[in-house]
């Protein structure tokens, strides 16, 4: 009796393990591709930060975005060469994060008041890693050419959001 159950149980375990591995390796890139495509459909330019409108119940397209945070997002594509990504320091909590095509956070830095005025990195593919970059910037090599850079700035009031808009004018996401 037990022997007759071992084969189906073993087959189930193998199929479950293979399904699990396929899901973990494919799903992140599908999610990121869909997110990038949606951003493009909504007018988010390639290689430029776009400040997201202040979050309200009427403007929320993502569940649980914080109404106290100003978000700027940049779609990038490294197919034609490296991209410079920089954020302007903020007078409170702020961060710059870069996500690759697999949804992995490959770079993150604080944009708080103790930081230099402009902080950033150069993103490149392996083939471009030896290209000269501006002084003081590190190069982060990605496996996937497409991804998203996200800047968050704590902006609990309308006045703070207006200041975040001004700071966002200094953010950079452009080809080198």
PDB file of N, CA, C and O in Angstrom, residues 14-30 102:
ATOM      1  N   UNK A  14       8.501  16.179  -7.479  1.00  0.00           N
ATOM      2  CA  UNK A  14       9.374  16.620  -8.563  1.00  0.00           C
ATOM      3  C   UNK A  14       8.679  17.713  -9.388  1.00  0.00           C
ATOM      4  O   UNK A  14       9.278  18.752  -9.702  1.00  0.00           O
ATOM      5  N   UNK A  15       7.410  17.496  -9.733  1.00  0.00           N
ATOM      6  CA  UNK A  15       6.662  18.491 -10.508  1.00  0.00           C
ATOM      7  C   UNK A  15       6.536  19.791  -9.715  1.00  0.00           C
ATOM      8  O   UNK A  15       6.696  20.889 -10.258  1.00  0.00           O
ATOM      9  N   UNK A  16       6.257  19.682  -8.420  1.00  0.00           N
ATOM     10  CA  UNK A  16       6.148  20.875  -7.575  1.00  0.00           C
ATOM     11  C   UNK A  16       7.475  21.624  -7.518  1.00  0.00           C
ATOM     12  O   UNK A  16       7.503  22.854  -7.598  1.00  0.00           O
ATOM     13  N   UNK A  17       8.580  20.921  -7.376  1.00  0.00           N
ATOM     14  CA  UNK A  17       9.893  21.558  -7.310  1.00  0.00           C
ATOM     15  C   UNK A  17      10.234  22.257  -8.625  1.00  0.00           C
ATOM     16  O   UNK A  17      10.717  23.396  -8.635  1.00  0.00           O
ATOM     17  N   UNK A  18       9.962  21.601  -9.744  1.00  0.00           N
ATOM     18  CA  UNK A  18      10.235  22.204 -11.050  1.00  0.00           C
ATOM     19  C   UNK A  18       9.352  23.430 -11.262  1.00  0.00           C
ATOM     20  O   UNK A  18       9.818  24.486 -11.707  1.00  0.00           O
ATOM     21  N   UNK A  19       8.083  23.323 -10.916  1.00  0.00           N
ATOM     22  CA  UNK A  19       7.157  24.462 -11.043  1.00  0.00           C
ATOM     23  C   UNK A  19       7.616  25.631 -10.184  1.00  0.00           C
ATOM     24  O   UNK A  19       7.569  26.791 -10.614  1.00  0.00           O
ATOM     25  N   UNK A  20       8.065  25.324  -8.991  1.00  0.00           N
ATOM     26  CA  UNK A  20       8.548  26.358  -8.083  1.00  0.00           C
ATOM     27  C   UNK A  20       9.764  27.071  -8.673  1.00  0.00           C
ATOM     28  O   UNK A  20       9.836  28.308  -8.673  1.00  0.00           O
ATOM     29  N   UNK A  21      10.712  26.317  -9.196  1.00  0.00           N
ATOM     30  CA  UNK A  21      11.919  26.919  -9.777  1.00  0.00           C
ATOM     31  C   UNK A  21      11.584  27.760 -11.003  1.00  0.00           C
ATOM     32  O   UNK A  21      12.127  28.855 -11.179  1.00  0.00           O
ATOM     33  N   UNK A  22      10.686  27.278 -11.846  1.00  0.00           N
ATOM     34  CA  UNK A  22      10.296  28.036 -13.033  1.00  0.00           C
ATOM     35  C   UNK A  22       9.614  29.337 -12.618  1.00  0.00           C
ATOM     36  O   UNK A  22       9.905  30.411 -13.152  1.00  0.00           O
ATOM     37  N   UNK A  23       8.733  29.254 -11.629  1.00  0.00           N
ATOM     38  CA  UNK A  23       8.037  30.448 -11.148  1.00  0.00           C
ATOM     39  C   UNK A  23       9.022  31.476 -10.617  1.00  0.00           C
ATOM     40  O   UNK A  23       8.936  32.662 -10.942  1.00  0.00           O
ATOM     41  N   UNK A  24       9.981  31.041  -9.818  1.00  0.00           N
ATOM     42  CA  UNK A  24      10.952  31.974  -9.242  1.00  0.00           C
ATOM     43  C   UNK A  24      11.884  32.581 -10.282  1.00  0.00           C
ATOM     44  O   UNK A  24      12.348  33.704 -10.132  1.00  0.00           O
ATOM     45  N   UNK A  25      12.154  31.859 -11.351  1.00  0.00           N
ATOM     46  CA  UNK A  25      13.080  32.396 -12.346  1.00  0.00           C
ATOM     47  C   UNK A  25      12.373  33.228 -13.415  1.00  0.00           C
ATOM     48  O   UNK A  25      12.967  34.142 -13.976  1.00  0.00           O
ATOM     49  N   UNK A  26      11.110  32.969 -13.697  1.00  0.00           N
ATOM     50  CA  UNK A  26      10.401  33.664 -14.770  1.00  0.00           C
ATOM     51  C   UNK A  26       9.521  34.802 -14.261  1.00  0.00           C
ATOM     52  O   UNK A  26       9.470  35.874 -14.869  1.00  0.00           O
ATOM     53  N   UNK A  27       8.850  34.616 -13.158  1.00  0.00           N
ATOM     54  CA  UNK A  27       7.865  35.583 -12.683  1.00  0.00           C
ATOM     55  C   UNK A  27       8.428  36.990 -12.457  1.00  0.00           C
ATOM     56  O   UNK A  27       7.796  37.968 -12.875  1.00  0.00           O
ATOM     57  N   UNK A  28       9.598  37.159 -11.833  1.00  0.00           N
ATOM     58  CA  UNK A  28      10.101  38.533 -11.641  1.00  0.00           C
ATOM     59  C   UNK A  28      10.276  39.308 -12.940  1.00  0.00           C
ATOM     60  O   UNK A  28       9.918  40.479 -13.010  1.00  0.00           O
ATOM     61  N   UNK A  29      10.802  38.680 -13.975  1.00  0.00           N
ATOM     62  CA  UNK A  29      10.989  39.404 -15.234  1.00  0.00           C
ATOM     63  C   UNK A  29       9.648  39.722 -15.889  1.00  0.00           C
ATOM     64  O   UNK A  29       9.498  40.783 -16.510  1.00  0.00           O
ATOM     65  N   UNK A  30       8.661  38.856 -15.745  1.00  0.00           N
ATOM     66  CA  UNK A  30       7.324  39.131 -16.274  1.00  0.00           C
ATOM     67  C   UNK A  30       6.710  40.320 -15.542  1.00  0.00           C
ATOM     68  O   UNK A  30       6.127  41.219 -16.160  1.00  0.00           O
ATOM     69  N   UNK A 102      14.802  41.865 -13.223  1.00  0.00           N
ATOM     70  CA  UNK A 102      14.337  40.741 -12.404  1.00  0.00           C
ATOM     71  C   UNK A 102      13.713  41.220 -11.096  1.00  0.00           C
ATOM     72  O   UNK A 102      13.495  40.432 -10.197  1.00  0.00           O
TER      73      UNK A 102
END
